[in-house]
Coordinates of C-alpha atoms in Angstrom, one line a residue:
M1 CA -0.3 0.1 0.0
S2 CA 2.7 2.5 0.8
L3 CA 4.6 1.8 -2.6
L4 CA 0.9 2.7 -4.1
C5 CA 1.5 6.1 -2.2
F6 CA 4.5 6.5 -3.6
L7 CA 3.5 6.0 -7.3
I8 CA 0.8 8.4 -7.0
K9 CA 3.0 11.1 -6.0
K10 CA 5.0 10.8 -7.8
I11 CA 2.6 10.4 -10.6
I12 CA 0.9 14.5 -9.3
N13 CA 4.6 16.3 -9.4
K14 CA 5.4 15.1 -12.9
I15 CA 2.3 16.3 -13.9
G16 CA 2.4 20.3 -15.0
K17 CA 1.9 23.2 -13.6
G18 CA -0.3 24.1 -15.8
V19 CA -2.4 21.1 -15.6
S20 CA -5.9 22.2 -13.6
K21 CA -6.8 20.7 -11.0
L22 CA -9.7 18.8 -11.9
K23 CA -7.6 17.0 -14.9
K24 CA -5.0 16.2 -12.2
V25 CA -7.9 14.2 -10.0
K26 CA -8.6 12.6 -13.8
I27 CA -5.5 10.7 -14.1
V28 CA -4.5 10.1 -10.8
A29 CA -8.2 8.5 -10.4
V30 CA -7.4 6.5 -14.1
T31 CA -3.6 5.5 -12.9
L32 CA -5.4 3.6 -9.4
L33 CA -8.0 1.7 -11.5
L34 CA -5.3 0.5 -13.8
V35 CA -2.9 -0.3 -10.6
L36 CA -6.0 -2.7 -9.1
G37 CA -6.6 -4.0 -12.1
I38 CA -3.5 -5.0 -12.8
L39 CA -3.1 -6.2 -8.8
S40 CA -6.4 -8.2 -9.0
G41 CA -5.6 -9.3 -12.1
C42 CA -3.0 -11.1 -10.1
S43 CA -4.7 -12.1 -7.6
G44 CA -7.3 -13.8 -10.1
K45 CA -4.5 -16.0 -11.0
A46 CA -3.4 -17.1 -7.7
Q47 CA -6.2 -18.3 -7.2
E48 CA -7.5 -20.9 -8.9
K49 CA -9.4 -23.8 -8.0
T50 CA -8.7 -25.0 -4.1
S51 CA -9.6 -27.2 -1.6
G52 CA -13.2 -26.6 0.9
T53 CA -10.7 -27.5 4.2
P54 CA -8.5 -25.0 5.9
N55 CA -6.0 -27.1 6.2
G56 CA -6.5 -26.8 1.4
K57 CA -7.0 -31.2 1.4
I58 CA -9.5 -32.6 -1.2
R59 CA -13.0 -33.6 0.6
I60 CA -15.3 -36.3 -0.8
G61 CA -18.4 -36.8 0.0
V62 CA -19.6 -41.4 -0.6
I63 CA -22.5 -42.4 -0.6
Y64 CA -23.1 -45.8 0.4
Q65 CA -25.8 -47.8 -1.0
N66 CA -26.0 -51.0 2.1
L67 CA -23.2 -51.2 4.6
Q68 CA -24.3 -54.3 5.6
N69 CA -23.3 -55.8 2.5
E70 CA -20.1 -57.6 2.7
Y71 CA -19.2 -56.5 -0.8
I72 CA -19.9 -52.6 -0.4
V73 CA -18.2 -52.6 2.5
G74 CA -14.9 -54.5 0.5
L75 CA -15.2 -51.0 -1.1
Q76 CA -15.5 -48.9 1.7
D77 CA -12.6 -50.2 3.1
S78 CA -10.7 -50.0 0.0
I79 CA -11.9 -45.8 -0.9
R80 CA -10.6 -45.6 3.2
K81 CA -7.5 -46.8 2.1
Y82 CA -6.7 -44.9 -1.1
A83 CA -7.7 -41.6 0.2
K84 CA -5.7 -42.1 3.8
A85 CA -2.5 -43.0 1.4
S86 CA -3.3 -39.7 -1.4
G87 CA -4.6 -37.4 1.9
V88 CA -8.0 -37.3 0.8
D89 CA -10.7 -36.1 3.7
L90 CA -13.8 -38.3 3.2
I91 CA -17.0 -37.9 4.5
E92 CA -19.5 -40.7 4.4
S93 CA -23.2 -41.7 4.3
D94 CA -25.0 -45.1 4.4
G95 CA -27.7 -45.4 2.4
E96 CA -28.6 -48.1 4.3
G97 CA -30.3 -49.8 0.9
K98 CA -33.0 -46.9 0.7
A99 CA -33.0 -44.2 -2.3
E100 CA -34.6 -41.3 -0.4
N101 CA -32.3 -41.4 2.4
Q102 CA -29.6 -40.8 -0.4
I103 CA -31.0 -37.8 -1.7
N104 CA -31.0 -36.2 2.1
Q105 CA -27.6 -37.5 2.8
V106 CA -26.4 -35.6 -0.3
E107 CA -28.2 -32.5 0.4
N108 CA -25.9 -32.4 3.8
L109 CA -22.6 -32.8 1.3
I110 CA -23.8 -29.7 -1.0
N111 CA -24.4 -27.9 2.6
Q112 CA -20.8 -28.8 3.0
Q113 CA -19.2 -27.9 -0.1
V114 CA -17.8 -30.8 -0.9
D115 CA -15.2 -30.9 -4.0
A116 CA -17.1 -33.7 -4.8
I117 CA -19.4 -37.2 -4.7
I118 CA -18.9 -40.6 -5.2
L119 CA -22.2 -42.4 -4.9
N120 CA -23.1 -45.6 -5.2
P121 CA -26.6 -45.6 -6.4
A122 CA -29.5 -48.0 -4.0
D123 CA -31.9 -47.9 -7.0
K124 CA -31.6 -47.0 -10.6
N125 CA -34.5 -44.7 -10.6
G126 CA -34.9 -43.4 -6.9
S127 CA -31.5 -42.5 -6.5
A128 CA -32.0 -40.3 -9.7
P129 CA -32.7 -37.1 -7.8
V130 CA -29.0 -37.1 -6.3
V131 CA -27.5 -36.6 -9.7
E132 CA -29.5 -33.9 -10.5
Q133 CA -29.1 -32.0 -7.5
A134 CA -25.2 -32.1 -7.5
V135 CA -24.9 -31.1 -11.3
A136 CA -27.2 -28.0 -10.2
A137 CA -24.4 -27.7 -7.3
K138 CA -21.6 -27.8 -9.7
I139 CA -20.1 -30.2 -7.6
P140 CA -18.4 -33.8 -9.5
I141 CA -20.7 -36.7 -8.5
I142 CA -19.1 -40.1 -10.0
T143 CA -21.2 -43.1 -9.5
V144 CA -19.6 -46.4 -9.2
L145 CA -20.8 -50.3 -8.9
A146 CA -24.4 -49.1 -10.0
V147 CA -25.7 -46.4 -12.2
V148 CA -28.8 -44.2 -12.4
S149 CA -31.3 -43.1 -14.8
N150 CA -30.0 -40.1 -15.1
E151 CA -26.5 -41.5 -16.0
E152 CA -25.1 -38.9 -18.9
K153 CA -25.8 -36.3 -16.3
A154 CA -23.1 -37.9 -13.6
T155 CA -19.4 -36.7 -14.2
A156 CA -18.3 -40.2 -15.1
H157 CA -19.0 -44.3 -13.5
V158 CA -16.7 -46.8 -12.3
G159 CA -17.7 -50.0 -11.8
S160 CA -17.9 -53.4 -14.3
D161 CA -20.0 -55.2 -17.1
D162 CA -23.2 -56.5 -14.6
V163 CA -24.0 -57.9 -18.0
E164 CA -21.3 -59.4 -19.1
A165 CA -21.7 -60.8 -15.4
G166 CA -24.9 -62.1 -15.6
K167 CA -23.6 -64.4 -18.5
I168 CA -21.1 -65.1 -17.2
E169 CA -22.9 -66.6 -14.7
M170 CA -25.4 -68.3 -16.5
K171 CA -23.2 -69.6 -19.4
H172 CA -20.6 -71.4 -16.7
V173 CA -23.6 -73.5 -15.1
A174 CA -25.2 -74.1 -18.4
E175 CA -21.7 -75.6 -19.0
L176 CA -22.1 -77.7 -16.2
L177 CA -25.4 -79.2 -16.9
S178 CA -24.4 -79.3 -19.8
G179 CA -27.3 -77.4 -21.7
K180 CA -29.9 -79.3 -19.3
G181 CA -32.0 -79.4 -15.6
T182 CA -34.0 -77.0 -13.7
I183 CA -33.4 -74.0 -11.9
A184 CA -33.6 -71.0 -9.8
I185 CA -32.4 -67.4 -10.4
I186 CA -32.2 -65.4 -6.7
H187 CA -32.5 -61.7 -8.0
G188 CA -31.2 -58.6 -6.3
P189 CA -32.9 -56.0 -5.5
N190 CA -35.9 -55.0 -7.9
G191 CA -34.8 -51.8 -10.0
N192 CA -31.5 -51.5 -8.3
S193 CA -29.1 -51.3 -11.6
A194 CA -27.2 -54.3 -10.9
E195 CA -30.2 -56.8 -10.6
V196 CA -31.2 -55.5 -14.1
N197 CA -28.2 -56.1 -16.1
R198 CA -27.1 -59.1 -14.2
T199 CA -30.9 -60.1 -14.9
E200 CA -30.9 -59.1 -19.0
G201 CA -26.9 -60.9 -18.9
N202 CA -28.6 -64.2 -17.2
K203 CA -31.7 -64.3 -20.0
E204 CA -29.4 -63.7 -22.8
V205 CA -27.7 -67.1 -22.3
L206 CA -30.6 -69.0 -21.5
K207 CA -32.1 -68.1 -25.2
D208 CA -29.5 -70.8 -26.4
Y209 CA -30.4 -73.6 -23.7
P210 CA -34.0 -74.2 -24.3
N211 CA -33.5 -77.1 -22.2
I212 CA -32.3 -75.2 -18.8
K213 CA -35.3 -74.5 -17.1
V214 CA -36.0 -72.0 -14.6
A215 CA -38.5 -73.0 -11.9
A216 CA -38.1 -70.0 -9.7
E217 CA -36.8 -66.7 -9.8
Q218 CA -37.6 -64.6 -6.7
T219 CA -35.1 -61.1 -4.8
A220 CA -34.0 -61.9 -1.9
N221 CA -32.6 -58.1 -2.3
W222 CA -28.7 -59.4 -1.6
S223 CA -29.0 -61.0 1.5
R224 CA -28.0 -64.2 2.8
E225 CA -30.9 -64.3 5.3
E226 CA -33.4 -63.7 2.6
A227 CA -32.3 -66.4 -0.1
L228 CA -31.8 -68.6 2.9
A229 CA -35.9 -67.8 3.7
L230 CA -36.6 -67.5 -0.4
T231 CA -34.8 -71.0 -0.6
E232 CA -36.1 -73.0 2.1
N233 CA -39.3 -72.4 0.9
W234 CA -38.3 -73.4 -2.7
L235 CA -37.7 -76.4 -2.0
Q236 CA -40.5 -77.6 -0.1
S237 CA -41.5 -78.4 -4.1
Q238 CA -38.9 -77.8 -6.3
K239 CA -35.7 -80.7 -7.1
L240 CA -33.6 -78.1 -8.4
D241 CA -30.1 -78.6 -11.0
A242 CA -28.5 -74.8 -10.0
I243 CA -29.4 -71.9 -8.4
V244 CA -28.0 -68.4 -9.8
A245 CA -27.9 -66.0 -7.2
Q246 CA -26.8 -62.5 -8.2
N247 CA -24.1 -61.9 -6.1
D248 CA -22.4 -64.1 -3.4
E249 CA -24.2 -63.1 -0.2
M250 CA -27.6 -64.8 -1.6
A251 CA -26.1 -68.0 -2.9
L252 CA -24.4 -68.3 0.6
G253 CA -28.0 -68.0 2.2
A254 CA -28.7 -70.5 -0.8
I255 CA -26.2 -72.6 0.5
K256 CA -27.5 -73.2 4.1
A257 CA -30.9 -73.8 3.5
L258 CA -29.5 -76.5 0.8
S259 CA -27.2 -77.7 3.1
A260 CA -29.4 -78.2 6.3
A261 CA -32.2 -80.3 3.5
G262 CA -29.2 -82.5 2.7
K263 CA -29.3 -81.4 -0.7
L264 CA -26.1 -79.2 -1.6
K265 CA -24.2 -82.5 -3.1
N266 CA -27.0 -82.6 -6.1
T267 CA -26.8 -78.8 -6.7
K268 CA -24.6 -76.7 -8.1
V269 CA -25.0 -72.7 -6.9
I270 CA -22.6 -69.5 -8.5
G271 CA -22.6 -66.4 -6.7
I272 CA -21.3 -63.4 -8.1
D273 CA -18.6 -60.4 -6.5
G274 CA -15.8 -62.7 -4.7
I275 CA -15.8 -61.7 -1.0
P276 CA -13.7 -63.6 1.6
D277 CA -16.6 -65.6 2.2
A278 CA -17.1 -66.8 -1.5
F279 CA -13.5 -68.0 -1.9
N280 CA -13.8 -70.0 1.3
S281 CA -17.3 -71.7 0.5
I282 CA -15.5 -72.6 -2.8
Q283 CA -12.1 -73.5 -0.9
S284 CA -15.0 -76.2 1.5
G285 CA -16.4 -77.1 -1.8
D286 CA -20.5 -76.2 -1.5
L287 CA -20.0 -72.7 -3.5
T288 CA -19.8 -73.8 -7.5
A289 CA -18.0 -70.7 -7.9
T290 CA -18.2 -67.2 -7.9
V291 CA -17.6 -63.8 -10.7
F292 CA -15.2 -61.8 -9.5
Q293 CA -15.5 -58.1 -9.7
D294 CA -12.5 -56.6 -8.4
V295 CA -13.1 -54.9 -5.6
D296 CA -10.3 -52.7 -4.3
S297 CA -9.6 -51.1 -8.4
Q298 CA -12.8 -50.4 -8.1
G299 CA -12.3 -48.3 -4.8
K300 CA -8.9 -47.0 -6.2
M301 CA -10.5 -46.0 -9.6
A302 CA -13.5 -44.1 -7.9
L303 CA -11.1 -42.3 -5.3
E304 CA -8.6 -40.9 -8.4
V305 CA -11.6 -39.7 -11.0
A306 CA -12.9 -38.3 -7.9
Q307 CA -9.8 -37.0 -7.1
K308 CA -9.5 -35.3 -11.3
A309 CA -13.2 -34.7 -11.1
A310 CA -12.3 -31.8 -8.0
K311 CA -9.2 -30.4 -9.4
G312 CA -10.8 -29.0 -12.4
E313 CA -9.4 -31.9 -14.3
K314 CA -11.2 -33.5 -17.9
V315 CA -12.1 -37.3 -16.9
P316 CA -13.1 -40.5 -19.0
K317 CA -16.6 -41.3 -19.0
E318 CA -16.7 -44.8 -18.9
N319 CA -14.0 -46.4 -16.1
M320 CA -14.5 -49.7 -16.1
V321 CA -12.9 -53.1 -14.4
P322 CA -13.6 -56.7 -15.8
F323 CA -15.6 -60.0 -14.0
Q324 CA -13.7 -63.3 -14.0
L325 CA -14.8 -66.9 -13.0
V326 CA -13.5 -68.3 -10.3
N327 CA -13.5 -72.1 -9.0
K328 CA -11.6 -74.6 -7.2
D329 CA -9.1 -74.3 -11.0
N330 CA -8.5 -71.0 -10.2
L331 CA -9.2 -69.8 -6.5
D332 CA -5.6 -69.5 -5.3
K333 CA -4.7 -67.1 -7.8
F334 CA -7.1 -64.0 -6.9
K335 CA -7.1 -65.5 -3.1
A336 CA -3.4 -64.1 -3.0
K337 CA -4.8 -60.9 -4.2

């Protein structure tokens, strides 16, 4: 400020005595405006996109689908691990499987002015307003594992191709049954994008196997307990050659019911996710196979994409991690991961 005053005095002294007082005032005013403009320009360049935290760290809000699900807990573990390693602050919420909870939770994150949001949607349609609100608040939002009906409005998606997962598990069962038999399908929550897409994959494969009959299919909401009760009910009236479950939790529930009924030995059971309990069940000879999706890579990628988006960097719209079939033949390779 003292330098600015010194410069103004120098300018006034340089102005000739013949110049009127009014003109002197005008010249000084113009000079001041020029100096202030230069200063504000310098200031503007220094103030690029910064984090909302006082310590300068990036803050990312994470809204999980349901932390009662072992796979989602694995996603949380991965995101936390890589956030700690990269110095990112997390604000986490559990949607408890309800889209309405996630809608309330995103409002809270917007009020806290987070730099980016990672959304693990509870419902394809019901969780769509979460994306709308983030976009309206100009906060980057990355969906992970599942998608929403207005996915085109999200900044990016990180996940795996659930249609492909449905194809892989049904193809494996069809081959084990030599293309003939009676099966049941345990679905995830109706309307969840993973359930919709895995079902599409299941049914696409079944078109090629007309001698495989689907005797029963119903949702168990990703729950081991619900799948146990559902399978117990089916076994009272059905003889099943295989049970195709759209996640491992439900596959393990079906195994418990089959084992209690003394029918596990003659029934193939397959799941999706590759959770530790599923690997242990394959090792013990109970679970036939699982379709592994790499939750550690998914969590890492979701965090990395969110960080880049928070800094204003351009990110790919689709970021996919491939599914892989796991059975007793290649189990050791995946358990080592």
